[in-house]
Structures are given as structure tokens and as C-alpha cells.
PDB file of C-alpha atoms in Angstrom:
ATOM      1  CA  MET A  15    -118.628 204.786 -64.534  1.00 48.00           C
ATOM      2  CA  ILE A  16    -121.499 202.769 -63.080  1.00 50.00           C
ATOM      3  CA  PRO A  17    -120.826 199.009 -63.075  1.00 53.00           C
ATOM      4  CA  ASN A  18    -123.137 196.849 -65.102  1.00 56.00           C
ATOM      5  CA  PRO A  19    -125.771 195.373 -62.721  1.00 51.00           C
ATOM      6  CA  ARG A  20    -125.580 192.027 -64.502  1.00 55.00           C
ATOM      7  CA  PHE A  21    -121.808 191.993 -64.027  1.00 46.00           C
ATOM      8  CA  LEU A  22    -122.215 192.708 -60.277  1.00 44.00           C
ATOM      9  CA  ALA A  23    -124.829 190.000 -59.920  1.00 48.00           C
ATOM     10  CA  ALA A  24    -122.577 187.491 -61.632  1.00 46.00           C
ATOM     11  CA  ALA A  25    -119.604 188.483 -59.464  1.00 44.00           C
ATOM     12  CA  PHE A  26    -121.637 188.104 -56.265  1.00 41.00           C
ATOM     13  CA  ALA A  27    -122.892 184.731 -57.443  1.00 41.00           C
ATOM     14  CA  LEU A  28    -119.359 183.528 -58.099  1.00 40.00           C
ATOM     15  CA  ALA A  29    -118.169 184.793 -54.720  1.00 40.00           C
ATOM     16  CA  PHE A  30    -121.051 183.055 -52.962  1.00 37.00           C
ATOM     17  CA  ALA A  31    -120.409 179.813 -54.806  1.00 40.00           C
ATOM     18  CA  ALA A  32    -116.709 179.938 -53.904  1.00 41.00           C
ATOM     19  CA  SER A  33    -117.580 180.544 -50.269  1.00 42.00           C
ATOM     20  CA  ALA A  34    -120.112 177.724 -50.246  1.00 44.00           C
ATOM     21  CA  THR A  35    -117.642 175.251 -51.676  1.00 55.00           C
ATOM     22  CA  ALA A  36    -114.661 176.351 -49.528  1.00 79.00           C
ATOM     23  CA  GLN A  37    -113.064 173.412 -47.768  1.00 94.00           C
ATOM     24  CA  PRO A  38    -113.226 173.429 -43.965  1.00 97.00           C
ATOM     25  CA  VAL A  39    -110.093 173.698 -41.877  1.00 98.00           C
ATOM     26  CA  VAL A  40    -109.099 170.213 -40.756  1.00 98.00           C
ATOM     27  CA  MET A  41    -108.134 169.614 -37.118  1.00 98.00           C
ATOM     28  CA  ARG A  42    -106.884 166.055 -36.685  1.00 98.00           C
ATOM     29  CA  ILE A  43    -106.605 164.925 -33.066  1.00 98.00           C
ATOM     30  CA  SER A  44    -104.381 161.916 -32.376  1.00 98.00           C
ATOM     31  CA  HIS A  45    -104.840 159.964 -29.165  1.00 96.00           C
ATOM     32  CA  GLN A  46    -104.290 156.529 -27.701  1.00 93.00           C
ATOM     33  CA  VAL A  47    -107.615 155.424 -26.182  1.00 91.00           C
ATOM     34  CA  PRO A  48    -110.096 153.012 -27.823  1.00 89.00           C
ATOM     35  CA  PRO A  49    -113.587 153.941 -29.064  1.00 91.00           C
ATOM     36  CA  ALA A  50    -115.312 152.654 -25.905  1.00 88.00           C
ATOM     37  CA  HIS A  51    -113.294 154.882 -23.572  1.00 92.00           C
ATOM     38  CA  HIS A  52    -115.259 157.769 -22.077  1.00 94.00           C
ATOM     39  CA  MET A  53    -112.689 160.284 -23.332  1.00 95.00           C
ATOM     40  CA  THR A  54    -113.549 159.281 -26.897  1.00 95.00           C
ATOM     41  CA  LYS A  55    -117.177 160.142 -26.207  1.00 95.00           C
ATOM     42  CA  LEU A  56    -116.126 163.533 -24.822  1.00 97.00           C
ATOM     43  CA  LEU A  57    -114.000 164.235 -27.893  1.00 98.00           C
ATOM     44  CA  GLU A  58    -116.891 163.314 -30.175  1.00 98.00           C
ATOM     45  CA  SER A  59    -119.047 165.914 -28.428  1.00 98.00           C
ATOM     46  CA  PHE A  60    -116.186 168.431 -28.721  1.00 98.00           C
ATOM     47  CA  ALA A  61    -115.927 167.795 -32.469  1.00 98.00           C
ATOM     48  CA  ALA A  62    -119.668 168.295 -32.953  1.00 98.00           C
ATOM     49  CA  ASP A  63    -119.588 171.462 -30.847  1.00 98.00           C
ATOM     50  CA  VAL A  64    -116.706 172.963 -32.857  1.00 98.00           C
ATOM     51  CA  LYS A  65    -118.507 172.177 -36.099  1.00 98.00           C
ATOM     52  CA  ALA A  66    -121.656 173.900 -34.855  1.00 98.00           C
ATOM     53  CA  ARG A  67    -119.832 176.955 -33.481  1.00 98.00           C
ATOM     54  CA  THR A  68    -117.871 177.430 -36.729  1.00 98.00           C
ATOM     55  CA  ASN A  69    -120.792 176.631 -39.050  1.00 98.00           C
ATOM     56  CA  GLY A  70    -118.782 173.772 -40.451  1.00 98.00           C
ATOM     57  CA  GLY A  71    -115.663 175.878 -40.897  1.00 98.00           C
ATOM     58  CA  VAL A  72    -113.522 173.571 -38.739  1.00 98.00           C
ATOM     59  CA  ASP A  73    -113.679 169.825 -39.219  1.00 98.00           C
ATOM     60  CA  VAL A  74    -112.390 168.015 -36.115  1.00 98.00           C
ATOM     61  CA  GLN A  75    -111.272 164.516 -37.050  1.00 98.00           C
ATOM     62  CA  LEU A  76    -110.532 162.001 -34.282  1.00 98.00           C
ATOM     63  CA  TYR A  77    -107.875 159.314 -34.594  1.00 97.00           C
ATOM     64  CA  GLY A  78    -107.891 157.115 -31.501  1.00 95.00           C
ATOM     65  CA  SER A  79    -106.143 153.851 -30.665  1.00 92.00           C
ATOM     66  CA  GLU A  80    -102.838 155.285 -31.952  1.00 93.00           C
ATOM     67  CA  GLN A  81    -104.036 155.291 -35.578  1.00 94.00           C
ATOM     68  CA  LEU A  82    -101.941 158.315 -36.550  1.00 94.00           C
ATOM     69  CA  ALA A  83     -99.080 158.067 -34.079  1.00 94.00           C
ATOM     70  CA  LYS A  84     -97.928 156.134 -31.043  1.00 94.00           C
ATOM     71  CA  ALA A  85     -98.556 157.894 -27.746  1.00 93.00           C
ATOM     72  CA  ALA A  86     -94.891 158.834 -27.368  1.00 93.00           C
ATOM     73  CA  GLU A  87     -94.843 160.327 -30.885  1.00 96.00           C
ATOM     74  CA  ASN A  88     -97.813 162.662 -30.484  1.00 97.00           C
ATOM     75  CA  PHE A  89     -95.808 165.544 -29.031  1.00 97.00           C
ATOM     76  CA  PRO A  90     -93.010 165.644 -31.632  1.00 97.00           C
ATOM     77  CA  GLN A  91     -95.451 165.253 -34.508  1.00 98.00           C
ATOM     78  CA  VAL A  92     -97.664 168.090 -33.284  1.00 98.00           C
ATOM     79  CA  ALA A  93     -94.623 170.283 -32.589  1.00 98.00           C
ATOM     80  CA  ARG A  94     -93.404 169.672 -36.157  1.00 97.00           C
ATOM     81  CA  GLY A  95     -96.856 170.301 -37.613  1.00 97.00           C
ATOM     82  CA  THR A  96     -97.263 166.792 -39.018  1.00 97.00           C
ATOM     83  CA  ILE A  97    -100.481 166.522 -36.979  1.00 98.00           C
ATOM     84  CA  GLU A  98    -102.594 169.509 -35.972  1.00 98.00           C
ATOM     85  CA  ALA A  99    -103.465 168.313 -32.464  1.00 98.00           C
ATOM     86  CA  ALA A 100    -103.137 165.473 -29.975  1.00 98.00           C
ATOM     87  CA  MET A 101    -104.177 164.268 -26.542  1.00 98.00           C
ATOM     88  CA  SER A 102    -101.611 163.091 -23.992  1.00 97.00           C
ATOM     89  CA  VAL A 103    -101.843 161.831 -20.419  1.00 95.00           C
ATOM     90  CA  ASN A 104    -100.158 164.512 -18.318  1.00 95.00           C
ATOM     91  CA  PRO A 105     -97.434 162.246 -16.784  1.00 93.00           C
ATOM     92  CA  GLN A 106     -96.445 161.018 -20.261  1.00 92.00           C
ATOM     93  CA  TRP A 107     -94.239 164.106 -20.541  1.00 95.00           C
ATOM     94  CA  GLY A 108     -91.744 162.468 -18.168  1.00 92.00           C
ATOM     95  CA  LYS A 109     -88.373 164.213 -18.191  1.00 92.00           C
ATOM     96  CA  THR A 110     -89.425 166.564 -20.999  1.00 95.00           C
ATOM     97  CA  ILE A 111     -91.781 168.474 -18.675  1.00 97.00           C
ATOM     98  CA  PRO A 112     -91.455 166.767 -15.262  1.00 97.00           C
ATOM     99  CA  GLU A 113     -93.784 169.331 -13.644  1.00 98.00           C
ATOM    100  CA  MET A 114     -96.680 167.728 -15.530  1.00 97.00           C
ATOM    101  CA  SER A 115     -96.531 164.717 -13.177  1.00 97.00           C
ATOM    102  CA  ALA A 116     -97.432 166.737 -10.076  1.00 97.00           C
ATOM    103  CA  THR A 117    -101.003 165.365  -9.993  1.00 97.00           C
ATOM    104  CA  LEU A 118     -99.544 161.883  -9.380  1.00 96.00           C
ATOM    105  CA  ILE A 119     -98.386 162.845  -5.898  1.00 98.00           C
ATOM    106  CA  PRO A 120    -100.733 160.604  -3.855  1.00 98.00           C
ATOM    107  CA  TYR A 121    -103.977 162.256  -2.771  1.00 97.00           C
ATOM    108  CA  SER A 122    -102.685 165.717  -3.722  1.00 95.00           C
ATOM    109  CA  MET A 123    -105.465 166.372  -6.271  1.00 96.00           C
ATOM    110  CA  GLY A 124    -108.100 163.851  -5.264  1.00 95.00           C
ATOM    111  CA  ASP A 125    -110.669 166.386  -4.022  1.00 95.00           C
ATOM    112  CA  LEU A 126    -113.404 166.829  -6.622  1.00 96.00           C
ATOM    113  CA  GLU A 127    -113.988 170.514  -5.865  1.00 97.00           C
ATOM    114  CA  ARG A 128    -110.328 171.264  -6.538  1.00 97.00           C
ATOM    115  CA  ILE A 129    -110.527 169.300  -9.769  1.00 98.00           C
ATOM    116  CA  LYS A 130    -113.448 171.517 -10.811  1.00 97.00           C
ATOM    117  CA  ARG A 131    -111.365 174.642 -10.173  1.00 97.00           C
ATOM    118  CA  PHE A 132    -108.228 173.440 -11.947  1.00 98.00           C
ATOM    119  CA  PRO A 133    -109.089 174.567 -15.536  1.00 96.00           C
ATOM    120  CA  LYS A 134    -109.135 178.239 -14.469  1.00 96.00           C
ATOM    121  CA  SER A 135    -106.292 178.009 -11.972  1.00 98.00           C
ATOM    122  CA  GLU A 136    -102.829 179.532 -11.927  1.00 98.00           C
ATOM    123  CA  ALA A 137    -101.493 175.964 -11.788  1.00 98.00           C
ATOM    124  CA  ARG A 138    -103.044 175.239 -15.194  1.00 98.00           C
ATOM    125  CA  LYS A 139    -101.572 178.489 -16.593  1.00 98.00           C
ATOM    126  CA  PHE A 140     -98.147 177.513 -15.261  1.00 98.00           C
ATOM    127  CA  LEU A 141     -98.289 174.125 -16.990  1.00 98.00           C
ATOM    128  CA  ASP A 142     -99.641 175.680 -20.193  1.00 98.00           C
ATOM    129  CA  ALA A 143     -96.594 177.956 -20.214  1.00 98.00           C
ATOM    130  CA  LYS A 144     -94.325 174.908 -19.867  1.00 98.00           C
ATOM    131  CA  LEU A 145     -96.047 173.353 -22.878  1.00 98.00           C
ATOM    132  CA  ALA A 146     -95.535 176.560 -24.867  1.00 98.00           C
ATOM    133  CA  GLU A 147     -91.832 176.470 -24.035  1.00 97.00           C
ATOM    134  CA  ARG A 148     -91.714 173.026 -25.619  1.00 97.00           C
ATOM    135  CA  GLY A 149     -93.353 174.183 -28.818  1.00 97.00           C
ATOM    136  CA  VAL A 150     -97.044 173.315 -28.488  1.00 98.00           C
ATOM    137  CA  HIS A 151    -100.118 175.378 -27.611  1.00 98.00           C
ATOM    138  CA  SER A 152    -102.388 174.053 -24.848  1.00 98.00           C
ATOM    139  CA  VAL A 153    -106.123 174.000 -25.579  1.00 98.00           C
ATOM    140  CA  ALA A 154    -107.918 171.806 -23.012  1.00 98.00           C
ATOM    141  CA  TRP A 155    -107.443 169.675 -19.906  1.00 98.00           C
ATOM    142  CA  LEU A 156    -109.877 166.780 -19.570  1.00 98.00           C
ATOM    143  CA  TYR A 157    -110.059 165.245 -16.106  1.00 98.00           C
ATOM    144  CA  ILE A 158    -110.044 161.509 -16.755  1.00 96.00           C
ATOM    145  CA  THR A 159    -109.649 159.700 -13.397  1.00 96.00           C
ATOM    146  CA  ARG A 160    -108.995 160.069  -9.695  1.00 97.00           C
ATOM    147  CA  GLN A 161    -110.386 156.745  -8.517  1.00 96.00           C
ATOM    148  CA  THR A 162    -107.459 154.340  -8.254  1.00 97.00           C
ATOM    149  CA  ILE A 163    -108.082 150.685  -7.461  1.00 97.00           C
ATOM    150  CA  ILE A 164    -105.594 148.359  -5.777  1.00 98.00           C
ATOM    151  CA  THR A 165    -106.619 144.796  -6.610  1.00 98.00           C
ATOM    152  CA  SER A 166    -105.503 141.542  -5.000  1.00 97.00           C
ATOM    153  CA  SER A 167    -106.433 137.865  -4.929  1.00 95.00           C
ATOM    154  CA  LYS A 168    -105.314 136.349  -1.622  1.00 93.00           C
ATOM    155  CA  ARG A 169    -106.420 139.056   0.807  1.00 95.00           C
ATOM    156  CA  PRO A 170    -107.699 142.631   0.566  1.00 97.00           C
ATOM    157  CA  ILE A 171    -105.209 145.484   0.823  1.00 98.00           C
ATOM    158  CA  VAL A 172    -106.878 147.903   3.219  1.00 98.00           C
ATOM    159  CA  ALA A 173    -104.374 148.855   5.934  1.00 98.00           C
ATOM    160  CA  ILE A 174    -101.015 150.282   4.894  1.00 97.00           C
ATOM    161  CA  ASP A 175     -99.279 147.243   6.419  1.00 97.00           C
ATOM    162  CA  ASP A 176    -101.144 145.019   3.941  1.00 98.00           C
ATOM    163  CA  PHE A 177     -98.693 146.206   1.256  1.00 98.00           C
ATOM    164  CA  LYS A 178     -95.699 144.532   2.868  1.00 97.00           C
ATOM    165  CA  GLY A 179     -94.075 142.017   0.553  1.00 96.00           C
ATOM    166  CA  VAL A 180     -96.769 142.401  -2.119  1.00 97.00           C
ATOM    167  CA  LYS A 181     -95.600 142.292  -5.743  1.00 97.00           C
ATOM    168  CA  ILE A 182     -97.660 145.066  -7.310  1.00 97.00           C
ATOM    169  CA  ARG A 183     -97.956 146.688 -10.696  1.00 95.00           C
ATOM    170  CA  GLY A 184     -96.312 150.115 -10.531  1.00 93.00           C
ATOM    171  CA  LEU A 185     -96.834 153.168 -12.725  1.00 90.00           C
ATOM    172  CA  ASN A 186     -93.433 154.802 -13.033  1.00 91.00           C
ATOM    173  CA  SER A 187     -90.271 155.300 -11.020  1.00 93.00           C
ATOM    174  CA  MET A 188     -91.708 158.360  -9.273  1.00 95.00           C
ATOM    175  CA  THR A 189     -94.967 156.843  -8.029  1.00 94.00           C
ATOM    176  CA  ASP A 190     -93.297 153.531  -7.264  1.00 96.00           C
ATOM    177  CA  THR A 191     -91.347 155.201  -4.452  1.00 97.00           C
ATOM    178  CA  GLY A 192     -94.623 155.563  -2.560  1.00 98.00           C
ATOM    179  CA  LEU A 193     -95.503 151.891  -2.992  1.00 97.00           C
ATOM    180  CA  ALA A 194     -92.014 150.899  -1.875  1.00 98.00           C
ATOM    181  CA  ALA A 195     -92.351 153.145   1.179  1.00 98.00           C
ATOM    182  CA  ALA A 196     -95.477 151.173   2.082  1.00 98.00           C
ATOM    183  CA  GLY A 197     -93.475 147.927   1.905  1.00 98.00           C
ATOM    184  CA  ALA A 198     -94.611 146.709  -1.521  1.00 98.00           C
ATOM    185  CA  ALA A 199     -92.410 145.491  -4.365  1.00 98.00           C
ATOM    186  CA  PRO A 200     -93.566 147.533  -7.376  1.00 97.00           C
ATOM    187  CA  SER A 201     -92.872 146.529 -10.953  1.00 93.00           C
ATOM    188  CA  ALA A 202     -93.662 148.991 -13.739  1.00 84.00           C
ATOM    189  CA  MET A 203     -95.674 147.259 -16.438  1.00 83.00           C
ATOM    190  CA  ALA A 204     -97.835 148.230 -19.411  1.00 80.00           C
ATOM    191  CA  GLY A 205    -101.543 147.958 -18.732  1.00 81.00           C
ATOM    192  CA  SER A 206    -101.981 145.379 -21.477  1.00 81.00           C
ATOM    193  CA  GLU A 207     -99.561 143.014 -19.710  1.00 90.00           C
ATOM    194  CA  VAL A 208    -101.009 143.155 -16.215  1.00 93.00           C
ATOM    195  CA  TYR A 209    -103.856 140.650 -16.614  1.00 94.00           C
ATOM    196  CA  GLN A 210    -101.478 137.849 -17.597  1.00 95.00           C
ATOM    197  CA  ALA A 211     -99.056 138.789 -14.821  1.00 96.00           C
ATOM    198  CA  LEU A 212    -101.858 138.634 -12.241  1.00 96.00           C
ATOM    199  CA  GLN A 213    -103.160 135.372 -13.635  1.00 96.00           C
ATOM    200  CA  SER A 214     -99.736 133.701 -13.596  1.00 95.00           C
ATOM    201  CA  GLY A 215     -98.714 135.017 -10.182  1.00 95.00           C
ATOM    202  CA  VAL A 216     -95.895 137.215 -11.467  1.00 96.00           C
ATOM    203  CA  LEU A 217     -97.806 139.980  -9.691  1.00 97.00           C
ATOM    204  CA  ASP A 218     -99.832 139.675  -6.489  1.00 97.00           C
ATOM    205  CA  ALA A 219    -101.701 142.952  -6.931  1.00 97.00           C
ATOM    206  CA  GLY A 220    -102.804 145.309  -9.650  1.00 97.00           C
ATOM    207  CA  LEU A 221    -102.985 149.095  -9.730  1.00 96.00           C
ATOM    208  CA  THR A 222    -105.066 151.033 -12.241  1.00 94.00           C
ATOM    209  CA  ASP A 223    -108.166 153.208 -12.414  1.00 93.00           C
ATOM    210  CA  VAL A 224    -111.514 151.561 -11.765  1.00 96.00           C
ATOM    211  CA  SER A 225    -112.743 151.826 -15.359  1.00 92.00           C
ATOM    212  CA  ALA A 226    -109.643 150.070 -16.684  1.00 91.00           C
ATOM    213  CA  ALA A 227    -109.950 147.370 -14.029  1.00 94.00           C
ATOM    214  CA  PHE A 228    -113.352 146.483 -15.424  1.00 94.00           C
ATOM    215  CA  SER A 229    -112.540 146.817 -19.133  1.00 90.00           C
ATOM    216  CA  ARG A 230    -109.403 144.673 -18.684  1.00 91.00           C
ATOM    217  CA  LYS A 231    -111.442 142.075 -16.724  1.00 95.00           C
ATOM    218  CA  TYR A 232    -109.360 142.087 -13.560  1.00 96.00           C
ATOM    219  CA  PHE A 233    -112.373 140.563 -11.812  1.00 97.00           C
ATOM    220  CA  GLU A 234    -111.524 137.262 -13.500  1.00 97.00           C
ATOM    221  CA  VAL A 235    -108.156 136.998 -11.723  1.00 97.00           C
ATOM    222  CA  GLN A 236    -108.564 139.203  -8.619  1.00 97.00           C
ATOM    223  CA  LYS A 237    -111.003 138.838  -5.729  1.00 98.00           C
ATOM    224  CA  TYR A 238    -110.558 142.134  -3.917  1.00 98.00           C
ATOM    225  CA  GLY A 239    -110.318 145.806  -4.784  1.00 98.00           C
ATOM    226  CA  THR A 240    -109.643 148.877  -2.635  1.00 98.00           C
ATOM    227  CA  VAL A 241    -110.669 152.181  -4.207  1.00 98.00           C
ATOM    228  CA  GLY A 242    -109.451 155.645  -3.246  1.00 98.00           C
ATOM    229  CA  PRO A 243    -108.597 159.055  -4.802  1.00 97.00           C
ATOM    230  CA  ILE A 244    -104.880 158.293  -4.954  1.00 97.00           C
ATOM    231  CA  TYR A 245    -103.715 159.465  -8.390  1.00 97.00           C
ATOM    232  CA  THR A 246    -105.428 162.160 -10.462  1.00 97.00           C
ATOM    233  CA  ILE A 247    -104.781 162.074 -14.195  1.00 96.00           C
ATOM    234  CA  TYR A 248    -105.695 164.361 -17.077  1.00 97.00           C
ATOM    235  CA  PHE A 249    -105.674 163.965 -20.827  1.00 97.00           C
ATOM    236  CA  HIS A 250    -104.768 167.356 -22.217  1.00 96.00           C
ATOM    237  CA  MET A 251    -105.208 168.659 -25.749  1.00 98.00           C
ATOM    238  CA  TYR A 252    -102.494 170.647 -27.477  1.00 98.00           C
ATOM    239  CA  VAL A 253    -102.074 171.978 -31.008  1.00 98.00           C
ATOM    240  CA  ASN A 254     -99.330 173.122 -33.356  1.00 98.00           C
ATOM    241  CA  PRO A 255     -98.763 176.867 -32.672  1.00 98.00           C
ATOM    242  CA  ALA A 256     -98.234 177.800 -36.341  1.00 98.00           C
ATOM    243  CA  TRP A 257    -101.483 176.074 -37.317  1.00 98.00           C
ATOM    244  CA  TRP A 258    -103.262 177.780 -34.413  1.00 98.00           C
ATOM    245  CA  THR A 259    -102.132 181.313 -35.261  1.00 98.00           C
ATOM    246  CA  LYS A 260    -103.223 180.909 -38.902  1.00 98.00           C
ATOM    247  CA  LEU A 261    -106.802 180.159 -37.875  1.00 98.00           C
ATOM    248  CA  LYS A 262    -109.404 182.875 -38.188  1.00 98.00           C
ATOM    249  CA  PRO A 263    -109.866 184.614 -34.809  1.00 98.00           C
ATOM    250  CA  GLU A 264    -113.494 183.491 -34.709  1.00 98.00           C
ATOM    251  CA  TYR A 265    -112.384 179.875 -35.221  1.00 98.00           C
ATOM    252  CA  ARG A 266    -109.900 180.100 -32.343  1.00 98.00           C
ATOM    253  CA  GLN A 267    -112.620 181.557 -30.135  1.00 98.00           C
ATOM    254  CA  ALA A 268    -115.023 178.776 -31.128  1.00 98.00           C
ATOM    255  CA  ILE A 269    -112.477 176.057 -30.361  1.00 98.00           C
ATOM    256  CA  GLU A 270    -111.651 177.653 -26.994  1.00 98.00           C
ATOM    257  CA  ALA A 271    -115.352 177.854 -26.109  1.00 98.00           C
ATOM    258  CA  ALA A 272    -115.892 174.209 -27.076  1.00 98.00           C
ATOM    259  CA  ALA A 273    -112.793 173.268 -25.074  1.00 98.00           C
ATOM    260  CA  ALA A 274    -114.087 175.029 -21.957  1.00 98.00           C
ATOM    261  CA  LYS A 275    -117.389 173.185 -22.302  1.00 98.00           C
ATOM    262  CA  VAL A 276    -115.804 169.751 -22.704  1.00 98.00           C
ATOM    263  CA  GLU A 277    -113.504 170.431 -19.730  1.00 98.00           C
ATOM    264  CA  SER A 278    -116.605 171.016 -17.611  1.00 98.00           C
ATOM    265  CA  ASP A 279    -118.485 168.051 -19.092  1.00 98.00           C
ATOM    266  CA  ALA A 280    -115.524 165.727 -18.442  1.00 98.00           C
ATOM    267  CA  ILE A 281    -115.931 166.034 -14.684  1.00 97.00           C
ATOM    268  CA  GLY A 282    -119.460 164.645 -14.565  1.00 97.00           C
ATOM    269  CA  VAL A 283    -118.802 162.028 -17.244  1.00 97.00           C
ATOM    270  CA  THR A 284    -115.647 160.772 -15.528  1.00 97.00           C
ATOM    271  CA  GLU A 285    -117.278 160.553 -12.109  1.00 97.00           C
ATOM    272  CA  ALA A 286    -120.302 158.714 -13.516  1.00 97.00           C
ATOM    273  CA  THR A 287    -118.036 156.326 -15.425  1.00 96.00           C
ATOM    274  CA  ALA A 288    -116.078 155.515 -12.273  1.00 97.00           C
ATOM    275  CA  GLU A 289    -119.249 154.874 -10.256  1.00 97.00           C
ATOM    276  CA  ALA A 290    -120.576 152.577 -12.975  1.00 97.00           C
ATOM    277  CA  ALA A 291    -117.258 150.678 -13.107  1.00 97.00           C
ATOM    278  CA  ILE A 292    -117.367 150.079  -9.356  1.00 98.00           C
ATOM    279  CA  ARG A 293    -120.892 148.676  -9.635  1.00 98.00           C
ATOM    280  CA  ASP A 294    -119.868 146.534 -12.598  1.00 98.00           C
ATOM    281  CA  LEU A 295    -116.899 145.089 -10.704  1.00 98.00           C
ATOM    282  CA  GLN A 296    -119.165 144.252  -7.782  1.00 98.00           C
ATOM    283  CA  THR A 297    -121.678 142.638 -10.122  1.00 98.00           C
ATOM    284  CA  LYS A 298    -118.863 140.437 -11.455  1.00 97.00           C
ATOM    285  CA  GLY A 299    -118.116 139.261  -7.927  1.00 97.00           C
ATOM    286  CA  MET A 300    -115.211 141.464  -6.880  1.00 98.00           C
ATOM    287  CA  ALA A 301    -115.332 142.577  -3.238  1.00 98.00           C
ATOM    288  CA  ILE A 302    -114.872 146.361  -3.372  1.00 98.00           C
ATOM    289  CA  HIS A 303    -113.746 148.400  -0.381  1.00 98.00           C
ATOM    290  CA  LEU A 304    -114.060 152.194  -0.581  1.00 98.00           C
ATOM    291  CA  GLN A 305    -111.402 153.914   1.472  1.00 98.00           C
ATOM    292  CA  THR A 306    -112.519 155.801   4.558  1.00 98.00           C
ATOM    293  CA  PRO A 307    -111.079 159.270   5.275  1.00 97.00           C
ATOM    294  CA  ALA A 308    -108.963 157.720   8.051  1.00 98.00           C
ATOM    295  CA  GLU A 309    -107.546 155.104   5.673  1.00 98.00           C
ATOM    296  CA  GLN A 310    -106.788 157.766   3.085  1.00 98.00           C
ATOM    297  CA  ALA A 311    -104.914 159.780   5.701  1.00 98.00           C
ATOM    298  CA  ALA A 312    -102.903 156.721   6.779  1.00 98.00           C
ATOM    299  CA  TRP A 313    -101.908 155.825   3.220  1.00 98.00           C
ATOM    300  CA  ARG A 314    -101.128 159.437   2.394  1.00 98.00           C
ATOM    301  CA  ALA A 315     -98.868 159.838   5.430  1.00 98.00           C
ATOM    302  CA  VAL A 316     -96.653 157.002   4.170  1.00 98.00           C
ATOM    303  CA  MET A 317     -96.848 157.366   0.388  1.00 98.00           C
ATOM    304  CA  GLU A 318     -97.003 161.103  -0.282  1.00 98.00           C
ATOM    305  CA  PRO A 319     -93.649 162.188   1.255  1.00 98.00           C
ATOM    306  CA  ALA A 320     -91.705 159.609  -0.756  1.00 98.00           C
ATOM    307  CA  VAL A 321     -93.388 160.497  -4.052  1.00 98.00           C
ATOM    308  CA  ARG A 322     -93.135 164.230  -3.373  1.00 98.00           C
ATOM    309  CA  ASP A 323     -89.396 163.927  -2.772  1.00 98.00           C
ATOM    310  CA  ALA A 324     -88.972 161.921  -5.976  1.00 97.00           C
ATOM    311  CA  PHE A 325     -91.019 164.500  -7.880  1.00 98.00           C
ATOM    312  CA  LEU A 326     -88.948 167.413  -6.601  1.00 98.00           C
ATOM    313  CA  LYS A 327     -85.741 165.616  -7.588  1.00 97.00           C
ATOM    314  CA  SER A 328     -87.109 165.149 -11.106  1.00 96.00           C
ATOM    315  CA  ALA A 329     -88.303 168.772 -11.341  1.00 96.00           C
ATOM    316  CA  PRO A 330     -85.855 170.854  -9.269  1.00 95.00           C
ATOM    317  CA  GLU A 331     -86.720 174.118 -11.052  1.00 92.00           C
ATOM    318  CA  GLY A 332     -90.488 174.184 -11.453  1.00 97.00           C
ATOM    319  CA  GLY A 333     -91.457 171.441  -9.002  1.00 97.00           C
ATOM    320  CA  PRO A 334     -91.780 173.598  -5.875  1.00 98.00           C
ATOM    321  CA  LYS A 335     -93.807 176.195  -7.815  1.00 98.00           C
ATOM    322  CA  ILE A 336     -96.359 173.780  -9.259  1.00 98.00           C
ATOM    323  CA  ILE A 337     -96.813 172.128  -5.855  1.00 98.00           C
ATOM    324  CA  GLU A 338     -97.438 175.562  -4.362  1.00 98.00           C
ATOM    325  CA  LEU A 339     -99.933 176.491  -7.077  1.00 98.00           C
ATOM    326  CA  LEU A 340    -101.812 173.191  -6.856  1.00 97.00           C
ATOM    327  CA  GLY A 341    -102.066 173.704  -3.121  1.00 96.00           C
ATOM    328  CA  LYS A 342    -103.794 177.050  -3.664  1.00 97.00           C
ATOM    329  CA  ILE A 343    -106.583 175.687  -5.882  1.00 95.00           C
TER     330      ILE A 343
END
């Protein structure tokens, strides 16, 4: 029996209308940085790219400044499927995945060419596997900073001996071992609290990345800044595995392609942002000293062994392997 042509036409019209009105897949990304941060700009380009590659089939929605979840809650909420995706700073995994902090070993990942090779490295695959073991699927690693600034008010901190007796903002117990080895007295403190501590004299010196030093107006309470590639930090994107596997294959491919592009774009954007921050700090009157290779070697000789030992104690199983893999990049 030959179907009625009018019936076929009507059926095709209904199918087309249903397809046209189908709701896009929503991909909410929770993160902690404010709208002005350069990572937000990168994520906005990622969202637009995914939309274009999927013809509007995937709607990436960005929730910065901890709108959906506090930074520490991103992982459990993504693992449970409450949120589709999130961005975390790699050392935020702490004791959960201690291997993620390997890039905080001083000067170990400060070379830009190695940073460019990281996204396709065995080291990245190793860390992605660790994330999978903890119940999330890794999608992208966005290089966010390598230019650390040590600020001070009374005198510049240039030689390693300049650290002696200095009360300085630390990052965490692991990295603080390197500052202590240099003779400083580190005190871990949230970034939002540092300005007041520097202003009141609770701290003598600050430690952050150059962009944060400018945005938090350290130039108002600090005269000097020494900049070097001490700590390398990534924001990485991960998604709920169940949500990921339910996506159409072409949607997964589109997201992966957009992720690879934003990983590459992040390198140039981050470097340009750091250079602009240095100029801005100088414009505001801060005396900036860029570390020489000899100074980097002197600081590294004192700080790296202490931090490496602390890292290996925190990650006795996978620590040696990730150090080996990072060294091969």
C-alpha cells in the first residue's frame, strides 16, 4: 500500500518542527573567578565555539564567582551530577589527588615551551586518569599563570638571603616549605585577606601572580616586586561522566575540539595578561625586578628540594611518576 503523499508531507513537517524546537543540551560550568579575570574571557570564547560547532545543540552556561557552588564544592557536585561541569585550580585537589600539585614545585614547569606541550603529554594523561578514578571526566587544561610576584615594602627581595626573617604570605603547607627553606616565615592566607595584612604590617611580603597583584591593588601598600616563573597553575575543566556518555558522539567531539582550541588560546592570552599586569604595576609606581636566569637558579636550588620532598611525602604512590612525566615534556 502506497502511503498518502499528504500524510507523508504532514509527518515530515511535524518531525521538522519537533527538531527545530528541540531544547539544547545544557552544560553549566561552575567556577570561582570574577567576570574580569582572563579565564572568564577564555570560557566565553569556549561557549561560543561549542555553540557554533554543535549548531546550537549544546548551550554552555557560565557561572563564575562561585554562583553555583563554592570552589571546594565543585568536585563533589560534578561527581554527583548536580552540576554538569566545573573549573578547578589544579592544587585545589589537595589530599584527594595530591599528584595534581606537582606544577607547584618551584620552577619545575616555568618554561613556556613545556607549557605548550603539556596538553598532549603523558603527564596530562596520567592526571586525567587520576581524575577519572575520582569520578569525573577531564575535558580541558587552561594554563592560567606562571609569573609569580614576591612583593615587599621596606626593601626588594632579589637575592635568596633577602627572605630571611620576612613574614610572607604562603600558599599551602607544601609550597611553604620552600619559603621556610629560604629563611622566610610563611603564613597561609586567602588572597582576599592579604591586602589588609600587608597594610597593617601583619605580613612583610606578598606572594601571588602578577595579574592578581594588580587587581588586588598591592601597589598601594607595597613598593617592590620581584617576578619569576616560580609556580605554574592551571584551571582544568571536568564534567560528570554519566552526563558526558549520554551526549551525542558529535557533541562530545565538538566539545573536545573547542577544548583543544581554548587550551591553545589560553597560552597567548595568559602571557599577554601577565605582561600587561607588569606594565600596569610599574605605571602605578611599583619597582618591578624581573628575575635573571642566575637568580632563578639560586632560588630554585634552595626552594625546589624542600617542596619536592614535601610533595613526595604527600603523594607517595603517584608522586615519583608525575615528576618523571613532567620532566619528559
